[in-house]
Short mmCIF file of C-alpha atoms and ligand atoms in Angstrom, two decimals:
data_model
loop_
_atom_site.label_atom_id
_atom_site.label_comp_id
_atom_site.label_asym_id
_atom_site.label_seq_id
_atom_site.Cartn_x
_atom_site.Cartn_y
_atom_site.Cartn_z
CA UNK R 185 -103.42 -117.40 167.14
CA UNK R 186 -104.12 -118.79 163.86
CA UNK R 187 -107.64 -118.28 162.05
CA UNK R 188 -108.51 -121.66 162.08
CA UNK R 189 -107.87 -122.11 165.89
CA UNK R 190 -109.63 -118.86 166.42
CA UNK R 191 -112.74 -119.80 164.81
CA UNK R 192 -112.67 -123.35 166.45
CA UNK R 193 -112.56 -121.99 169.68
CA UNK R 194 -115.47 -119.54 169.04
CA UNK R 195 -117.81 -122.50 167.74
CA UNK R 196 -116.67 -124.35 170.90
CA UNK R 197 -117.58 -121.37 173.19
CA UNK R 198 -121.08 -121.18 171.45
CA UNK R 199 -121.63 -125.01 171.73
CA UNK R 200 -120.56 -124.90 175.28
CA UNK R 201 -122.87 -121.87 176.24
CA UNK R 202 -125.83 -123.32 174.52
CA UNK R 203 -125.61 -126.48 176.69
CA UNK R 204 -124.36 -124.74 179.81
CA UNK R 205 -127.13 -122.31 179.72
CA UNK R 206 -129.92 -124.84 178.30
CA UNK R 207 -130.41 -123.49 174.85
CA UNK R 208 -129.35 -126.66 172.85
CA UNK R 209 -128.53 -130.18 173.72
CA UNK R 210 -127.29 -132.93 171.50
CA UNK R 211 -130.05 -135.35 170.74
CA UNK R 212 -130.50 -138.70 172.49
CA UNK R 213 -127.14 -137.30 174.59
CA UNK R 214 -127.43 -140.10 177.52
CA UNK R 215 -127.62 -142.87 175.18
CA UNK R 216 -124.30 -141.38 173.40
CA UNK R 217 -126.14 -139.08 171.12
CA UNK R 218 -127.68 -139.31 167.81
CA UNK R 219 -125.68 -137.44 165.18
CA UNK R 220 -127.56 -134.66 163.23
CA UNK R 221 -130.23 -134.20 165.92
CA UNK R 222 -130.68 -131.78 168.69
CA UNK R 223 -132.89 -130.88 171.41
CA UNK R 224 -133.50 -127.19 172.27
CA UNK R 225 -133.95 -126.47 176.00
CA UNK R 226 -136.10 -123.86 177.79
CA UNK R 227 -134.15 -120.72 176.62
CA UNK R 228 -133.38 -122.51 172.97
CA UNK R 229 -137.00 -122.97 172.88
CA UNK R 230 -138.01 -119.30 173.49
CA UNK R 231 -135.58 -117.92 170.99
CA UNK R 232 -137.01 -120.56 168.47
CA UNK R 233 -140.52 -119.18 169.29
CA UNK R 234 -139.18 -115.57 168.97
CA UNK R 235 -137.75 -116.34 165.45
CA UNK R 236 -140.88 -118.36 164.22
CA UNK R 237 -143.45 -115.64 165.66
CA UNK R 238 -141.62 -112.96 164.04
CA UNK R 239 -141.42 -114.51 160.57
CA UNK R 240 -145.10 -115.74 160.77
CA UNK R 241 -146.34 -112.22 161.98
CA UNK R 242 -144.54 -110.46 159.10
CA UNK R 243 -144.78 -112.88 156.32
CA UNK R 244 -148.49 -114.15 157.28
CA UNK R 245 -150.76 -112.87 159.65
CA UNK R 246 -150.02 -109.12 158.97
CA UNK R 247 -150.36 -109.49 155.25
CA UNK R 248 -153.61 -109.62 153.20
CA UNK R 249 -152.09 -111.80 150.31
CA UNK R 250 -150.83 -114.73 152.54
CA UNK R 251 -152.57 -118.15 153.36
CA UNK R 252 -150.90 -120.43 156.20
CA UNK R 253 -150.85 -124.31 156.24
CA UNK R 254 -149.91 -126.82 158.63
CA UNK R 255 -149.78 -130.12 156.23
CA UNK R 256 -148.92 -133.39 157.67
CA UNK R 257 -145.39 -134.91 157.57
CA UNK R 258 -146.22 -137.84 156.18
CA UNK R 259 -147.70 -137.83 152.56
CA UNK R 260 -148.36 -140.44 150.20
CA UNK R 261 -145.32 -141.78 148.33
CA UNK R 262 -146.87 -140.68 145.22
CA UNK R 263 -146.10 -136.94 146.13
CA UNK R 264 -142.51 -137.68 146.04
CA UNK R 265 -142.45 -139.90 143.19
CA UNK R 266 -144.37 -137.10 141.33
CA UNK R 267 -141.53 -134.54 142.35
CA UNK R 268 -138.59 -136.78 141.42
CA UNK R 269 -137.56 -136.78 145.04
CA UNK R 270 -137.80 -140.62 145.25
CA UNK R 271 -135.66 -141.02 142.49
CA UNK R 272 -133.18 -138.17 142.75
CA UNK R 273 -133.15 -136.46 145.92
CA UNK R 274 -129.43 -137.69 146.72
CA UNK R 275 -126.18 -136.49 147.43
CA UNK R 276 -123.11 -138.04 145.79
CA UNK R 277 -121.45 -140.15 148.60
CA UNK R 278 -117.91 -141.99 148.78
CA UNK R 279 -116.94 -144.79 151.24
CA UNK R 280 -113.25 -145.09 152.61
CA UNK R 281 -112.02 -148.59 151.55
CA UNK R 282 -109.90 -148.57 154.55
CA UNK R 283 -111.82 -147.04 157.46
CA UNK R 284 -115.33 -147.45 155.94
CA UNK R 285 -116.18 -143.73 156.78
CA UNK R 286 -118.40 -142.04 154.20
CA UNK R 287 -118.45 -138.58 153.04
CA UNK R 288 -120.20 -136.40 150.93
CA UNK R 289 -118.08 -136.30 147.32
CA UNK R 290 -119.03 -132.68 146.51
CA UNK R 291 -117.72 -131.72 150.10
CA UNK R 292 -114.14 -133.13 149.88
CA UNK R 293 -111.35 -130.95 149.09
CA UNK R 294 -111.35 -130.99 145.06
CA UNK R 295 -107.43 -131.44 145.13
CA UNK R 296 -107.48 -134.58 147.28
CA UNK R 297 -110.70 -136.13 145.85
CA UNK R 298 -109.41 -139.91 146.25
CA UNK R 299 -107.83 -139.92 149.77
CA UNK R 300 -109.89 -140.26 152.89
CA UNK R 301 -109.74 -137.07 155.05
CA UNK R 302 -109.90 -139.23 158.22
CA UNK R 303 -107.40 -141.98 157.61
CA UNK R 304 -105.72 -141.15 154.24
CA UNK R 305 -107.15 -144.37 153.00
CA UNK R 306 -108.49 -144.67 149.31
CA UNK R 307 -112.07 -143.70 148.60
CA UNK R 308 -114.06 -145.61 146.43
CA UNK R 309 -116.22 -144.65 143.58
CA UNK R 310 -119.12 -142.14 144.24
CA UNK R 311 -122.49 -143.34 144.27
CA UNK R 312 -125.75 -141.38 144.68
CA UNK R 313 -127.37 -141.75 148.50
CA UNK R 314 -131.23 -141.11 148.71
CA UNK R 315 -131.56 -138.61 151.70
CA UNK R 316 -135.26 -139.33 152.52
CA UNK R 317 -136.16 -141.21 155.43
CA UNK R 318 -138.13 -144.09 154.48
CA UNK R 319 -140.93 -145.65 156.68
CA UNK R 320 -144.13 -147.48 156.46
CA UNK R 321 -147.68 -146.56 157.16
CA UNK R 322 -149.88 -148.96 158.96
CA UNK R 323 -149.97 -152.78 159.27
CA UNK R 324 -149.22 -153.64 155.67
CA UNK R 325 -145.70 -154.63 155.04
CA UNK R 326 -145.73 -154.24 151.22
CA UNK R 327 -144.68 -151.53 149.06
CA UNK R 328 -147.82 -149.55 149.10
CA UNK R 329 -147.33 -148.56 152.82
CA UNK R 330 -144.10 -146.89 151.81
CA UNK R 331 -144.11 -143.11 153.18
CA UNK R 332 -141.18 -140.75 153.78
CA UNK R 333 -140.58 -138.19 156.33
CA UNK R 334 -140.97 -134.90 154.21
CA UNK R 335 -137.56 -133.68 153.33
CA UNK R 336 -139.01 -129.86 152.72
CA UNK R 337 -142.06 -128.45 153.64
CA UNK R 338 -142.80 -127.13 150.19
CA UNK R 339 -144.71 -129.82 148.87
CA UNK R 340 -147.00 -129.62 151.92
CA UNK R 341 -147.96 -126.37 150.54
CA UNK R 342 -148.35 -127.26 146.74
CA UNK R 343 -150.34 -130.28 147.58
CA UNK R 344 -152.93 -127.93 149.27
CA UNK R 345 -153.06 -125.36 146.44
CA UNK R 346 -156.36 -126.38 145.27
CA UNK R 347 -157.82 -126.68 148.96
CA UNK R 348 -156.71 -122.96 149.59
CA UNK R 349 -157.93 -121.82 146.40
CA UNK R 350 -161.36 -123.42 146.70
CA UNK R 351 -161.73 -122.23 150.43
CA UNK R 352 -160.42 -118.72 150.18
CA UNK R 353 -160.65 -117.71 146.44
CA UNK R 354 -157.40 -115.49 146.40
CA UNK R 355 -156.51 -113.65 143.48
CA UNK R 356 -153.02 -113.75 141.85
CA UNK R 357 -150.54 -112.63 143.52
CA UNK R 358 -150.83 -114.70 146.53
CA UNK R 359 -148.79 -116.92 148.68
CA UNK R 360 -149.11 -119.79 150.90
CA UNK R 361 -146.65 -120.17 153.90
CA UNK R 362 -145.63 -123.32 156.64
CA UNK R 363 -143.53 -123.61 159.17
CA UNK R 364 -142.31 -127.18 160.09
CA UNK R 365 -139.90 -130.03 160.59
CA UNK R 366 -138.19 -131.39 157.52
CA UNK R 367 -135.91 -134.44 157.53
CA UNK R 368 -132.91 -135.24 155.57
CA UNK R 369 -130.46 -138.02 155.98
CA UNK R 370 -127.66 -136.05 155.50
CA UNK R 371 -124.54 -138.26 154.91
CA UNK R 372 -122.28 -135.98 157.20
CA UNK R 373 -124.02 -133.81 159.66
CA UNK R 374 -121.96 -131.27 161.00
CA UNK R 375 -121.22 -127.79 162.34
CA UNK R 376 -123.40 -128.06 165.06
CA UNK R 377 -127.05 -127.19 164.12
CA UNK R 378 -126.01 -126.02 160.60
CA UNK R 379 -126.51 -129.33 159.11
CA UNK R 380 -128.84 -131.51 160.86
CA UNK R 381 -130.86 -134.85 159.82
CA UNK R 382 -134.12 -133.27 161.40
CA UNK R 383 -134.53 -129.61 161.33
CA UNK R 384 -137.20 -126.86 160.55
CA UNK R 385 -137.90 -124.91 157.77
CA UNK R 386 -140.18 -121.72 157.10
CA UNK R 387 -141.23 -121.55 153.62
CA UNK R 388 -143.52 -119.07 151.18
CA UNK R 389 -144.78 -120.20 147.92
CA UNK R 390 -145.82 -117.08 146.14
CA UNK R 391 -147.74 -117.47 143.15
CA UNK R 392 -147.50 -115.02 140.39
CA UNK R 393 -148.25 -114.32 136.89
CA UNK R 394 -145.42 -115.43 134.52
CA UNK R 395 -144.83 -111.99 133.13
CA UNK R 396 -144.30 -110.63 136.58
CA UNK R 397 -142.00 -113.00 138.08
CA UNK R 398 -138.81 -110.85 137.94
CA UNK R 399 -140.61 -108.03 139.89
CA UNK R 400 -141.82 -110.45 142.57
CA UNK R 401 -138.42 -111.87 142.52
CA UNK R 402 -136.72 -108.92 143.48
CA UNK R 403 -139.50 -107.62 145.89
CA UNK R 404 -138.80 -111.02 148.25
CA UNK R 405 -135.03 -110.61 147.77
CA UNK R 406 -135.47 -107.46 149.48
CA UNK R 407 -138.16 -108.77 152.09
CA UNK R 408 -135.85 -111.42 153.17
CA UNK R 409 -132.87 -108.94 154.06
CA UNK R 410 -135.37 -106.71 155.98
CA UNK R 411 -136.57 -109.52 158.25
CA UNK R 412 -133.10 -110.87 158.90
CA UNK R 413 -132.03 -107.11 159.96
CA UNK R 414 -135.10 -106.88 161.92
CA UNK R 415 -134.40 -109.94 163.99
CA UNK R 416 -130.80 -108.70 164.36
CA UNK R 417 -128.94 -110.92 161.93
CA UNK R 418 -125.63 -109.21 161.70
CA UNK R 419 -125.86 -107.96 157.77
CA UNK R 420 -122.23 -107.26 157.41
CA UNK R 421 -122.11 -111.20 157.56
CA UNK R 422 -124.92 -111.86 155.04
CA UNK R 423 -123.84 -112.17 151.44
CA UNK R 424 -126.15 -112.58 148.22
CA UNK R 425 -124.89 -115.40 145.87
CA UNK R 426 -126.46 -115.50 142.37
CA UNK R 427 -126.39 -119.24 141.82
CA UNK R 428 -124.58 -119.84 138.40
CA UNK R 429 -126.60 -121.01 135.64
CA UNK R 430 -125.07 -124.76 135.56
CA UNK R 431 -126.04 -125.04 139.33
CA UNK R 432 -129.62 -124.06 139.17
CA UNK R 433 -131.92 -126.80 139.36
CA UNK R 434 -133.66 -127.73 136.14
CA UNK R 435 -136.70 -126.00 136.60
CA UNK R 436 -135.36 -122.63 138.02
CA UNK R 437 -134.51 -119.67 136.00
CA UNK R 438 -132.69 -117.81 138.88
CA UNK R 439 -131.61 -118.74 142.73
CA UNK R 440 -130.04 -116.13 145.14
CA UNK R 441 -128.53 -117.90 148.04
CA UNK R 442 -128.15 -116.01 151.32
CA UNK R 443 -124.90 -116.89 152.72
CA UNK R 444 -123.85 -115.94 156.04
CA UNK R 445 -120.18 -115.70 157.57
CA UNK R 446 -120.24 -118.63 159.84
CA UNK R 447 -116.96 -119.63 162.19
CA UNK R 448 -116.80 -122.50 159.95
CA UNK R 449 -116.95 -120.35 156.59
CA UNK R 450 -119.20 -118.69 154.44
CA UNK R 451 -122.20 -121.11 153.95
CA UNK R 452 -126.07 -121.08 152.81
CA UNK R 453 -128.37 -119.32 155.20
CA UNK R 454 -131.51 -118.91 153.33
CA UNK R 455 -132.48 -119.34 149.60
CA UNK R 456 -134.74 -117.60 147.19
CA UNK R 457 -135.56 -119.51 143.97
CA UNK R 458 -137.85 -118.85 141.08
CA UNK R 459 -139.27 -122.10 140.54
CA UNK R 460 -141.34 -121.62 137.37
CA UNK R 461 -144.47 -123.67 137.04
CA UNK R 462 -142.60 -126.57 137.71
CA UNK R 463 -144.64 -127.96 141.10
CA UNK R 464 -147.93 -127.08 140.07
CA UNK R 465 -147.29 -128.80 136.76
CA UNK R 466 -145.98 -131.75 138.22
CA UNK R 467 -149.07 -132.18 140.51
CA UNK R 468 -151.34 -131.38 137.57
CA UNK R 469 -152.86 -128.30 139.30
CA UNK R 470 -154.32 -125.47 137.49
CA UNK R 471 -155.89 -122.17 138.65
CA UNK R 472 -158.60 -120.06 137.02
CA UNK R 473 -157.51 -116.60 136.46
CA UNK R 474 -160.58 -114.71 136.67
CA UNK R 475 -159.08 -111.71 135.50
CA UNK R 476 -157.83 -113.08 132.11
CA UNK R 477 -161.21 -115.55 132.07
CA UNK R 478 -158.82 -118.55 131.69
CA UNK R 479 -157.26 -121.73 133.06
CA UNK R 480 -153.53 -121.16 133.92
CA UNK R 481 -150.73 -122.64 135.69
CA UNK R 482 -149.05 -119.73 137.97
CA UNK R 483 -145.50 -119.38 138.34
CA UNK R 484 -143.73 -119.73 142.00
CA UNK R 485 -141.22 -117.56 143.87
CA UNK R 486 -139.91 -119.53 146.88
CA UNK R 487 -138.39 -117.89 149.71
CA UNK R 488 -136.88 -120.73 151.96
CA UNK R 489 -135.64 -120.12 155.50
CA UNK R 490 -134.10 -122.55 157.81
CA UNK R 491 -135.09 -122.13 161.49
CA UNK R 492 -132.06 -123.59 162.96
CA UNK R 493 -129.76 -121.68 160.71
CA UNK R 494 -131.57 -118.60 161.68
CA UNK R 495 -130.74 -119.17 165.21
CA UNK R 496 -127.22 -119.90 164.78
CA UNK R 497 -126.78 -116.72 162.48
CA UNK R 498 -128.73 -114.82 165.42
CA UNK R 499 -126.73 -116.43 168.10
CA UNK R 500 -123.44 -115.55 166.35
CA UNK R 501 -124.46 -112.19 165.71
CA UNK R 502 -125.40 -111.39 169.04
CA UNK R 503 -122.32 -113.18 170.72
CA UNK R 504 -120.09 -110.64 172.36
CA UNK R 505 -116.90 -110.67 174.41
CA UNK R 506 -116.36 -107.52 176.55
CA UNK R 507 -112.39 -107.84 177.36
CA UNK R 508 -112.19 -104.18 178.65
CA UNK R 509 -112.84 -105.25 182.40
CA UNK R 510 -110.41 -107.67 184.54
CA UNK R 511 -112.62 -110.53 183.65
CA UNK R 512 -114.22 -111.20 180.01
CA UNK R 513 -117.67 -110.58 180.07
CA UNK R 514 -119.68 -112.60 177.52
CA UNK R 515 -123.20 -111.31 176.65
CA UNK R 516 -125.79 -112.29 174.01
CA UNK R 517 -126.50 -108.70 172.32
CA UNK R 518 -130.15 -109.81 171.26
CA UNK R 519 -132.60 -107.29 170.22
CA UNK R 520 -135.21 -107.19 173.20
CA UNK R 521 -137.79 -108.39 171.25
CA UNK R 522 -135.90 -111.52 170.35
CA UNK R 523 -134.50 -112.18 173.65
CA UNK R 524 -135.52 -115.47 175.54
CA UNK R 525 -135.79 -113.34 178.83
CA UNK R 526 -136.89 -110.06 178.61
CA UNK R 527 -135.88 -109.01 182.22
CA UNK R 528 -134.77 -110.49 185.15
CA UNK R 529 -135.94 -109.53 188.70
CA UNK R 530 -134.02 -109.47 191.91
CA UNK R 531 -134.18 -108.71 195.60
CA UNK R 532 -130.70 -107.13 196.60
CA UNK R 533 -130.50 -109.64 199.66
CA UNK R 534 -132.43 -112.82 199.65
CA UNK R 535 -132.66 -113.12 203.45
CA UNK R 536 -134.49 -109.98 203.80
CA UNK R 537 -138.22 -110.78 203.65
CA UNK R 538 -139.34 -107.39 202.98
CA UNK R 539 -137.14 -107.00 199.98
CA UNK R 540 -138.16 -110.34 198.83
CA UNK R 541 -141.68 -109.87 199.58
CA UNK R 542 -141.80 -106.38 197.75
CA UNK R 543 -139.55 -107.92 194.52
CA UNK R 544 -141.82 -110.88 194.18
CA UNK R 545 -145.44 -109.08 194.78
CA UNK R 546 -144.90 -105.91 193.30
CA UNK R 547 -142.40 -106.22 190.49
CA UNK R 548 -142.13 -109.81 189.61
CA UNK R 549 -145.59 -111.06 189.38
CA UNK R 550 -147.14 -108.11 187.50
CA UNK R 551 -144.16 -107.93 184.75
CA UNK R 552 -144.59 -111.76 184.60
CA UNK R 553 -148.18 -111.69 183.95
CA UNK R 554 -147.68 -108.86 181.42
CA UNK R 555 -144.72 -110.09 179.57
CA UNK R 556 -144.36 -113.96 180.32
CA UNK R 557 -140.58 -114.15 179.69
CA UNK R 558 -139.54 -112.55 183.08
CA UNK R 559 -136.94 -114.43 185.22
CA UNK R 560 -136.42 -114.33 189.14
CA UNK R 561 -132.89 -114.66 190.40
CA UNK R 562 -132.02 -114.00 194.00
CA UNK R 563 -128.86 -116.09 193.89
CA UNK R 564 -125.04 -114.88 194.83
CA UNK R 565 -124.00 -111.46 194.43
CA UNK R 566 -125.48 -108.99 192.20
CA UNK R 567 -122.46 -108.68 189.92
CA UNK R 568 -122.86 -112.81 189.34
CA UNK R 569 -126.41 -112.34 188.86
CA UNK R 570 -125.61 -109.62 186.04
CA UNK R 571 -123.10 -111.93 184.50
CA UNK R 572 -125.61 -115.01 184.37
CA UNK R 573 -128.22 -113.03 182.80
CA UNK R 574 -125.68 -110.92 180.14
CA UNK R 575 -124.79 -114.74 179.07
CA UNK R 576 -128.36 -115.40 177.94
CA UNK R 577 -128.90 -112.00 176.52
CA UNK R 578 -131.36 -110.73 178.94
CA UNK R 579 -131.63 -107.04 178.17
CA UNK R 580 -132.47 -105.42 181.56
CA UNK R 581 -131.98 -106.82 185.25
CA UNK R 582 -134.25 -105.01 187.83
CA UNK R 583 -133.19 -104.64 191.46
CA UNK R 584 -135.07 -104.20 194.33
CA UNK R 585 -133.15 -102.51 197.33
CA UNK R 586 -133.70 -100.77 200.73
CA UNK R 587 -134.24 -97.43 198.61
CA UNK R 588 -137.43 -99.31 196.82
CA UNK R 589 -138.96 -99.76 200.28
CA UNK R 590 -139.36 -96.03 200.81
CA UNK R 591 -139.41 -94.43 197.31
CA UNK R 592 -140.87 -97.24 195.05
CA UNK R 593 -138.22 -97.16 192.53
CA UNK R 594 -135.99 -99.91 191.29
CA UNK R 595 -132.55 -100.12 189.45
CA UNK R 596 -132.77 -101.20 186.07
CA UNK R 597 -129.34 -101.93 184.55
CA UNK R 598 -128.87 -102.30 180.93
CA UNK R 599 -127.09 -105.39 179.59
CA UNK R 600 -125.20 -103.82 176.69
CA UNK R 601 -123.59 -100.69 178.30
CA UNK R 602 -123.76 -101.89 182.14
CA UNK R 603 -125.33 -98.52 182.94
CA UNK R 604 -128.06 -98.25 185.73
CA UNK R 605 -130.90 -95.93 186.25
CA UNK R 606 -133.88 -95.86 188.80
CA UNK R 607 -137.45 -96.40 187.39
CA UNK R 608 -140.39 -95.98 189.09
CA UNK R 609 -142.14 -99.30 189.84
CA UNK R 610 -145.50 -97.85 188.47
CA UNK R 611 -143.69 -96.98 185.22
CA UNK R 612 -141.80 -100.44 184.75
CA UNK R 613 -144.62 -101.67 182.44
CA UNK R 614 -144.40 -98.91 179.99
CA UNK R 615 -140.84 -98.63 180.07
CA UNK R 616 -140.09 -102.03 178.99
CA UNK R 617 -142.98 -101.88 176.54
CA UNK R 618 -141.41 -98.81 175.17
CA UNK R 619 -137.99 -100.29 174.75
CA UNK R 620 -139.30 -103.24 173.28
CA UNK R 621 -140.84 -101.38 170.46
P1 ATP D 950 -127.39 -127.09 151.77
O1 ATP D 950 -126.91 -126.81 150.23
O2 ATP D 950 -126.59 -126.31 152.72
O3 ATP D 950 -127.64 -128.48 151.76
P2 ATP D 950 -130.11 -126.69 150.31
O4 ATP D 950 -129.75 -125.82 149.39
O5 ATP D 950 -130.40 -128.12 150.24
O6 ATP D 950 -128.99 -126.46 151.52
P3 ATP D 950 -132.88 -125.86 150.73
O7 ATP D 950 -133.10 -127.49 150.07
O8 ATP D 950 -132.72 -125.04 149.90
O9 ATP D 950 -131.24 -126.33 151.11
O10 ATP D 950 -133.48 -125.72 151.97
C1 ATP D 950 -134.04 -124.69 152.45
C2 ATP D 950 -133.50 -124.08 153.74
O11 ATP D 950 -133.21 -125.06 154.84
C3 ATP D 950 -132.01 -123.91 153.82
O12 ATP D 950 -131.49 -122.38 153.13
C4 ATP D 950 -131.34 -124.03 154.99
O13 ATP D 950 -131.75 -122.73 155.79
C5 ATP D 950 -132.24 -125.10 155.66
N1 ATP D 950 -131.50 -126.49 155.70
C6 ATP D 950 -131.51 -127.15 154.48
N2 ATP D 950 -131.01 -128.23 154.88
C7 ATP D 950 -130.57 -128.05 156.30
C8 ATP D 950 -130.00 -129.18 157.12
N3 ATP D 950 -129.68 -130.17 156.74
N4 ATP D 950 -129.83 -128.50 158.60
C9 ATP D 950 -130.60 -127.52 158.65
N5 ATP D 950 -131.13 -126.73 158.08
C10 ATP D 950 -131.23 -126.99 156.88
#
């Protein structure tokens, strides 16, 4: 099979698994879909939570130097005028003169710049297309009412820098962090959730003294890798790209993109940028450095993460096909702490009330109360139940059988190896806790 076909097939399988098992649906699907938007179902939502909770715990709540913020999505237009987004947050766009389709000029094959990739028609001249979604706030229709859906979460941090300093009096170095939605009217949304028009970001602005920026940059580069590894992203597919001088934003002295080997190519996963004092200067914000006894403008290191790209990289890292048996077995090798469902409880037979009662009252209910993410499945034969749980990445299936009724033990079956062991019902709680950690 050709490489291209293989990668297309892998993405097709992932997209269809995501839909079939309720991870991700196309946005507005019943009305034909809205390009660049996706809705996360029950299981997808759980995985998203686990990604965001792990990030927030590691980078915010477990640290002493970090302050969270949940800023409004709508901001005054002056914010985006000051940062230059209102005038310059644009991608070069070309339109085909024949089929009228539009493309991002910088994503076209460099050898075929003037030819439409869809219909071979002639492409027009590139023009700048601003990617911010404009809207109006309030009942006034004049230009003073213009606002934008934020294209990044970072500015919600900068505009609250002073509030945070006044409220908490942090000493340098310290950081502020935010998780939230961002919106970009991408010209060509594509590659499933990789490039969307509405997506989620997790961003940190870490404020340092200028002299120390290189040290902090290295530190955050390492921290970003450690977190990716911790949640289970396949690090053999992650590559650091030093963004070359001519591609750097005008205010940045150094940017490293973390790229991932997606089936559709090696592309950006997360980014780390040294932004100098650009943002705080832009908003005319200063900081009193008590140590130096002077007013100054801190410099900024920005680790920036896309939640949806984290989801995709994690999903692709976990996706496994075991072809050793008669039928291909598909399973998601999530780390147990990230799996949407930690464990599934089953009575061996659903028409034996004593098994159902035991499984429900003595196993399912207490585990559900303790861990939350516990499923119940009494449908079909046990083999089929295992396959269903494998496909959504559940690490352990617990089965209550006739022996359970006499010896109070259950079968615990492992997702990755398929091996089974007998565990005492009274030990299940600690058994799972131990494995989760
Ligand atoms: P790209 O070059 O892929 O357009 P970018 O360099 O513009 O990305 P940033 O502005 O650095 O991206 O945004 C920070 C992070 O937000 C990215 O590393 C990525 O994880 C995520 N992100 C950016 N744009 C999108 C999008 N359209 N859909 C999903 N995630 C996105």
